[in-house]
Amino acid sequence: MREEQLRSLLSSLSHLSEHGDIPVHAFSTLMRNTRVDLITEHLHQKWLADSNFGRIAAQIILHLRSIDDHNISFASGCLALVLRDYKCKYELRNKSRSMFQNYVRTINHLYPTFRRIDKCMGNAILDPLMDCLDILTDEDAEDRDVRCMAQIMIESGKLLNEVRPVLVENLIMKLRQIICAKDIPLSEETNVFLLNIIDLYTYRWDSQAIPDCLKRFYEEQLPSDARQWEYTNRSSRKRTTSLLGVPGSSGSTTSDDPSPSLSHSRTATPDNASKHSNISEAESLV
Protein backbone atom coordinates (compact mmCIF):
# COMPACT_ATOMS: atom_id res chain seq x y z
CA MET A 1 0.00 0.00 0.00
CA ARG A 2 1.30 3.45 -0.90
CA GLU A 3 1.77 5.94 1.91
CA GLU A 4 -0.82 8.25 0.37
CA GLN A 5 -3.39 5.46 0.52
CA LEU A 6 -2.46 4.67 4.10
CA ARG A 7 -2.93 8.28 5.13
CA SER A 8 -6.29 8.38 3.36
CA LEU A 9 -7.40 5.19 5.06
CA LEU A 10 -6.51 6.48 8.53
CA SER A 11 -8.33 9.74 7.81
CA SER A 12 -11.39 7.74 6.75
CA LEU A 13 -11.20 5.68 9.94
CA SER A 14 -11.12 8.85 11.99
CA HIS A 15 -14.26 10.06 10.23
CA LEU A 16 -16.02 6.71 10.50
CA SER A 17 -15.31 6.51 14.23
CA GLU A 18 -17.66 9.44 14.72
CA HIS A 19 -20.47 7.15 13.51
CA GLY A 20 -19.26 4.07 15.36
CA ASP A 21 -18.52 1.87 12.35
CA ILE A 22 -15.14 0.83 10.97
CA PRO A 23 -14.61 -2.04 8.47
CA VAL A 24 -12.84 -4.48 10.73
CA HIS A 25 -11.39 -6.66 7.99
CA ALA A 26 -9.59 -3.63 6.59
CA PHE A 27 -6.98 -3.98 9.30
CA SER A 28 -6.27 -7.61 8.48
CA THR A 29 -5.70 -6.75 4.83
CA LEU A 30 -3.69 -3.72 5.85
CA MET A 31 -1.33 -5.83 7.94
CA ARG A 32 -0.77 -8.27 5.08
CA ASN A 33 0.01 -5.58 2.53
CA THR A 34 1.97 -3.01 4.53
CA ARG A 35 5.08 -3.06 6.68
CA VAL A 36 4.40 -2.90 10.41
CA ASP A 37 6.85 -0.06 10.97
CA LEU A 38 5.13 2.01 8.28
CA ILE A 39 1.69 1.51 9.83
CA THR A 40 2.88 2.32 13.33
CA GLU A 41 4.64 5.48 12.19
CA HIS A 42 1.52 6.73 10.41
CA LEU A 43 -0.58 5.93 13.47
CA HIS A 44 1.97 7.84 15.50
CA GLN A 45 1.67 10.90 13.28
CA LYS A 46 -2.11 10.68 13.37
CA TRP A 47 -2.47 10.43 17.15
CA LEU A 48 -0.20 13.45 17.61
CA ALA A 49 -2.26 15.50 15.16
CA ASP A 50 -5.78 14.32 16.04
CA SER A 51 -7.05 14.61 19.61
CA ASN A 52 -9.55 11.77 19.03
CA PHE A 53 -7.26 9.30 17.32
CA GLY A 54 -5.63 7.89 20.45
CA ARG A 55 -8.82 5.99 21.24
CA ILE A 56 -8.95 4.62 17.70
CA ALA A 57 -5.28 3.58 17.84
CA ALA A 58 -5.91 1.69 21.08
CA GLN A 59 -8.76 -0.27 19.52
CA ILE A 60 -6.76 -0.98 16.37
CA ILE A 61 -3.94 -2.41 18.49
CA LEU A 62 -6.32 -4.54 20.53
CA HIS A 63 -8.10 -5.85 17.46
CA LEU A 64 -4.90 -6.80 15.63
CA ARG A 65 -3.76 -8.52 18.80
CA SER A 66 -7.03 -10.50 18.84
CA ILE A 67 -6.35 -11.73 15.30
CA ASP A 68 -2.97 -13.17 16.27
CA ASP A 69 -2.43 -13.35 20.02
CA HIS A 70 1.11 -14.63 19.55
CA ASN A 71 2.25 -11.64 17.52
CA ILE A 72 2.93 -8.49 19.51
CA SER A 73 5.16 -6.77 16.96
CA PHE A 74 2.52 -4.17 16.13
CA ALA A 75 1.79 -3.35 19.77
CA SER A 76 5.52 -3.34 20.55
CA GLY A 77 6.14 -0.92 17.69
CA CYS A 78 3.51 1.48 19.01
CA LEU A 79 4.91 1.15 22.52
CA ALA A 80 8.39 2.01 21.26
CA LEU A 81 7.07 5.19 19.62
CA VAL A 82 5.27 6.21 22.81
CA LEU A 83 8.42 5.73 24.88
CA ARG A 84 10.53 7.52 22.28
CA ASP A 85 8.30 10.58 22.51
CA TYR A 86 8.40 10.42 26.28
CA LYS A 87 12.17 10.82 26.22
CA CYS A 88 11.75 14.12 24.38
CA LYS A 89 8.50 15.19 26.03
CA TYR A 90 9.67 18.71 26.81
CA GLU A 91 10.85 19.25 23.25
CA LEU A 92 7.50 17.98 22.00
CA ARG A 93 5.64 20.34 24.31
CA ASN A 94 7.78 23.30 23.30
CA LYS A 95 7.20 22.49 19.65
CA SER A 96 3.43 22.21 20.01
CA ARG A 97 1.32 22.18 23.14
CA SER A 98 -1.59 20.65 21.27
CA MET A 99 0.60 17.78 20.03
CA PHE A 100 1.79 17.16 23.58
CA GLN A 101 -1.80 17.18 24.84
CA ASN A 102 -2.76 14.69 22.13
CA TYR A 103 0.23 12.56 23.10
CA VAL A 104 -0.94 12.42 26.72
CA ARG A 105 -4.49 11.59 25.60
CA THR A 106 -3.07 8.77 23.52
CA ILE A 107 -1.05 7.31 26.41
CA ASN A 108 -4.20 7.41 28.48
CA HIS A 109 -6.07 5.32 25.89
CA LEU A 110 -3.14 2.97 25.26
CA TYR A 111 -2.46 2.19 28.92
CA PRO A 112 -5.45 -0.13 29.53
CA THR A 113 -4.90 -1.73 26.11
CA PHE A 114 -1.24 -2.52 26.77
CA ARG A 115 -2.16 -3.61 30.28
CA ARG A 116 -4.57 -6.14 28.81
CA ILE A 117 -2.06 -7.42 26.26
CA ASP A 118 0.85 -7.70 28.66
CA LYS A 119 1.26 -6.40 32.20
CA CYS A 120 4.85 -5.33 31.57
CA MET A 121 3.80 -3.31 28.53
CA GLY A 122 1.15 -1.56 30.58
CA ASN A 123 3.58 -0.79 33.36
CA ALA A 124 6.03 0.63 30.83
CA ILE A 125 3.76 3.58 30.06
CA LEU A 126 1.99 4.00 33.41
CA ASP A 127 4.61 6.21 35.02
CA PRO A 128 5.13 8.24 31.80
CA LEU A 129 1.37 8.86 31.80
CA MET A 130 1.38 10.04 35.41
CA ASP A 131 4.44 12.20 34.78
CA CYS A 132 2.85 13.83 31.74
CA LEU A 133 -0.33 14.56 33.69
CA ASP A 134 1.85 16.31 36.24
CA ILE A 135 3.57 18.32 33.48
CA LEU A 136 0.18 19.49 32.21
CA THR A 137 -0.33 21.23 35.56
CA ASP A 138 3.16 22.69 36.07
CA GLU A 139 3.99 26.39 36.45
CA ASP A 140 4.00 26.87 32.67
CA ALA A 141 0.55 25.37 32.21
CA GLU A 142 -2.16 27.11 30.22
CA ASP A 143 -5.90 26.67 30.27
CA ARG A 144 -5.84 24.03 27.52
CA ASP A 145 -3.18 22.03 29.39
CA VAL A 146 -5.20 21.98 32.59
CA ARG A 147 -8.38 21.17 30.70
CA CYS A 148 -6.69 18.24 28.94
CA MET A 149 -5.48 16.88 32.26
CA ALA A 150 -8.94 17.36 33.76
CA GLN A 151 -10.68 15.52 30.92
CA ILE A 152 -8.28 12.59 31.26
CA MET A 153 -8.80 12.40 35.01
CA ILE A 154 -12.57 12.51 34.63
CA GLU A 155 -12.38 9.63 32.17
CA SER A 156 -9.64 7.49 33.74
CA GLY A 157 -9.15 8.79 37.27
CA LYS A 158 -10.80 5.77 38.85
CA LEU A 159 -8.39 3.34 37.20
CA LEU A 160 -5.35 5.53 37.83
CA ASN A 161 -6.35 5.92 41.46
CA GLU A 162 -6.40 2.14 41.80
CA VAL A 163 -2.90 1.67 40.39
CA ARG A 164 -1.16 4.90 41.53
CA PRO A 165 -3.18 6.30 44.46
CA VAL A 166 -0.36 8.44 45.88
CA LEU A 167 0.37 10.09 42.53
CA VAL A 168 -3.33 10.74 41.95
CA GLU A 169 -3.57 12.30 45.40
CA ASN A 170 -0.65 14.57 44.52
CA LEU A 171 -2.38 15.61 41.30
CA ILE A 172 -5.59 16.38 43.16
CA MET A 173 -3.68 18.59 45.59
CA LYS A 174 -2.08 20.42 42.66
CA LEU A 175 -5.51 21.07 41.22
CA ARG A 176 -6.68 22.48 44.54
CA GLN A 177 -3.69 24.83 44.54
CA ILE A 178 -4.40 25.90 40.96
CA ILE A 179 -7.98 26.78 41.87
CA CYS A 180 -6.94 28.73 44.96
CA ALA A 181 -3.84 30.49 43.61
CA LYS A 182 -5.47 31.64 40.36
CA ASP A 183 -2.02 32.01 38.77
CA ILE A 184 -3.25 30.27 35.61
CA PRO A 185 -6.09 32.09 33.83
CA LEU A 186 -8.73 29.38 33.50
CA SER A 187 -12.00 29.37 31.62
CA GLU A 188 -15.24 28.81 33.48
CA GLU A 189 -15.58 25.37 31.91
CA THR A 190 -12.08 24.33 33.01
CA ASN A 191 -12.81 25.47 36.56
CA VAL A 192 -15.93 23.32 36.58
CA PHE A 193 -13.89 20.38 35.30
CA LEU A 194 -11.48 20.82 38.21
CA LEU A 195 -14.29 20.95 40.74
CA ASN A 196 -15.73 17.84 39.15
CA ILE A 197 -12.45 15.94 39.51
CA ILE A 198 -12.11 16.92 43.15
CA ASP A 199 -15.65 15.73 43.86
CA LEU A 200 -15.06 12.50 41.95
CA TYR A 201 -11.91 11.91 43.97
CA THR A 202 -13.73 12.67 47.22
CA TYR A 203 -16.39 10.08 46.39
CA ARG A 204 -13.85 7.64 44.90
CA TRP A 205 -15.40 7.86 41.43
CA ASP A 206 -18.52 6.09 42.76
CA SER A 207 -21.48 7.52 40.85
CA GLN A 208 -23.88 6.07 43.41
CA ALA A 209 -22.20 7.98 46.23
CA ILE A 210 -22.23 11.38 44.50
CA PRO A 211 -25.06 13.51 45.95
CA ASP A 212 -27.88 14.40 43.59
CA CYS A 213 -27.29 18.10 44.17
CA LEU A 214 -23.76 17.76 42.73
CA LYS A 215 -25.01 15.72 39.80
CA ARG A 216 -27.58 18.40 38.99
CA PHE A 217 -24.89 21.07 39.24
CA TYR A 218 -22.61 19.34 36.75
CA GLU A 219 -25.51 18.47 34.47
CA GLU A 220 -26.15 22.20 34.19
CA GLN A 221 -22.50 23.17 33.86
CA LEU A 222 -20.89 20.44 31.73
CA PRO A 223 -21.66 18.80 28.39
CA SER A 224 -23.10 15.31 28.82
CA ASP A 225 -19.99 13.50 27.55
CA ALA A 226 -17.87 15.17 30.23
CA ARG A 227 -19.82 13.86 33.22
CA GLN A 228 -18.19 10.82 34.77
CA TRP A 229 -21.39 9.09 35.82
CA GLU A 230 -22.88 9.59 32.35
CA TYR A 231 -19.56 8.86 30.66
CA THR A 232 -19.62 5.36 32.12
CA ASN A 233 -23.12 4.71 30.82
CA ARG A 234 -22.41 6.33 27.47
CA SER A 235 -19.23 4.32 27.08
CA SER A 236 -21.12 1.12 27.84
CA ARG A 237 -23.76 1.96 25.26
CA LYS A 238 -21.12 2.71 22.65
CA ARG A 239 -19.62 -0.70 23.24
CA THR A 240 -22.62 -2.09 21.36
CA THR A 241 -21.38 -0.19 18.30
CA SER A 242 -17.64 -0.17 18.79
CA LEU A 243 -15.05 1.19 16.43
CA LEU A 244 -13.82 -2.19 15.32
CA GLY A 245 -17.04 -4.13 14.82
CA VAL A 246 -15.99 -7.52 16.20
CA PRO A 247 -19.17 -9.52 16.87
CA GLY A 248 -20.21 -9.35 20.48
CA SER A 249 -23.19 -8.56 22.63
CA SER A 250 -26.03 -6.68 20.96
CA GLY A 251 -27.26 -5.15 24.18
CA SER A 252 -25.86 -2.60 26.59
CA THR A 253 -22.94 -4.09 28.43
CA THR A 254 -20.58 -3.14 31.19
CA SER A 255 -17.23 -4.57 32.06
CA ASP A 256 -14.61 -4.22 34.73
CA ASP A 257 -11.95 -4.55 32.03
CA PRO A 258 -10.65 -1.03 31.31
CA SER A 259 -9.49 -1.95 27.81
CA PRO A 260 -11.42 -0.78 24.75
CA SER A 261 -14.38 -3.01 23.99
CA LEU A 262 -14.66 -4.82 20.67
CA SER A 263 -18.39 -5.59 20.63
CA HIS A 264 -20.64 -4.65 17.73
CA SER A 265 -24.30 -3.98 17.06
CA ARG A 266 -26.00 -4.26 13.69
CA THR A 267 -29.05 -2.26 14.69
CA ALA A 268 -30.33 -0.26 11.73
CA THR A 269 -30.22 3.53 11.89
CA PRO A 270 -31.62 6.16 9.52
CA ASP A 271 -28.20 7.19 8.24
CA ASN A 272 -26.89 3.68 7.59
CA ALA A 273 -26.69 4.40 3.87
CA SER A 274 -24.27 7.24 4.50
CA LYS A 275 -22.24 5.13 6.92
CA HIS A 276 -21.98 2.21 4.52
CA SER A 277 -20.89 4.60 1.81
CA ASN A 278 -18.06 5.79 4.05
CA ILE A 279 -17.14 2.23 4.92
CA SER A 280 -17.00 1.25 1.26
CA GLU A 281 -14.75 4.20 0.57
CA ALA A 282 -12.36 3.13 3.33
CA GLU A 283 -12.41 -0.48 2.15
CA SER A 284 -11.55 0.58 -1.38
CA LEU A 285 -8.34 2.13 -0.08
CA VAL A 286 -7.07 -1.15 1.32
PDB file of N, CA and C in Angstrom, residues 253-258:
ATOM      1  N   THR A 253     -23.781  -3.268  27.585  1.00  0.00           N
ATOM      2  CA  THR A 253     -22.943  -4.091  28.434  1.00  0.00           C
ATOM      3  C   THR A 253     -22.035  -3.229  29.252  1.00  0.00           C
ATOM      4  N   THR A 254     -21.593  -3.782  30.365  1.00  0.00           N
ATOM      5  CA  THR A 254     -20.584  -3.142  31.185  1.00  0.00           C
ATOM      6  C   THR A 254     -19.525  -4.161  31.489  1.00  0.00           C
ATOM      7  N   SER A 255     -18.342  -3.670  31.803  1.00  0.00           N
ATOM      8  CA  SER A 255     -17.234  -4.575  32.062  1.00  0.00           C
ATOM      9  C   SER A 255     -16.262  -3.931  33.005  1.00  0.00           C
ATOM     10  N   ASP A 256     -15.644  -4.720  33.853  1.00  0.00           N
ATOM     11  CA  ASP A 256     -14.607  -4.215  34.732  1.00  0.00           C
ATOM     12  C   ASP A 256     -13.299  -4.060  34.000  1.00  0.00           C
ATOM     13  N   ASP A 257     -13.181  -4.655  32.808  1.00  0.00           N
ATOM     14  CA  ASP A 257     -11.954  -4.550  32.030  1.00  0.00           C
ATOM     15  C   ASP A 257     -11.849  -3.151  31.459  1.00  0.00           C
ATOM     16  N   PRO A 258     -10.757  -2.403  31.778  1.00  0.00           N
ATOM     17  CA  PRO A 258     -10.650  -1.030  31.306  1.00  0.00           C
ATOM     18  C   PRO A 258     -10.263  -0.920  29.853  1.00  0.00           C
TER      19      PRO A 258
END
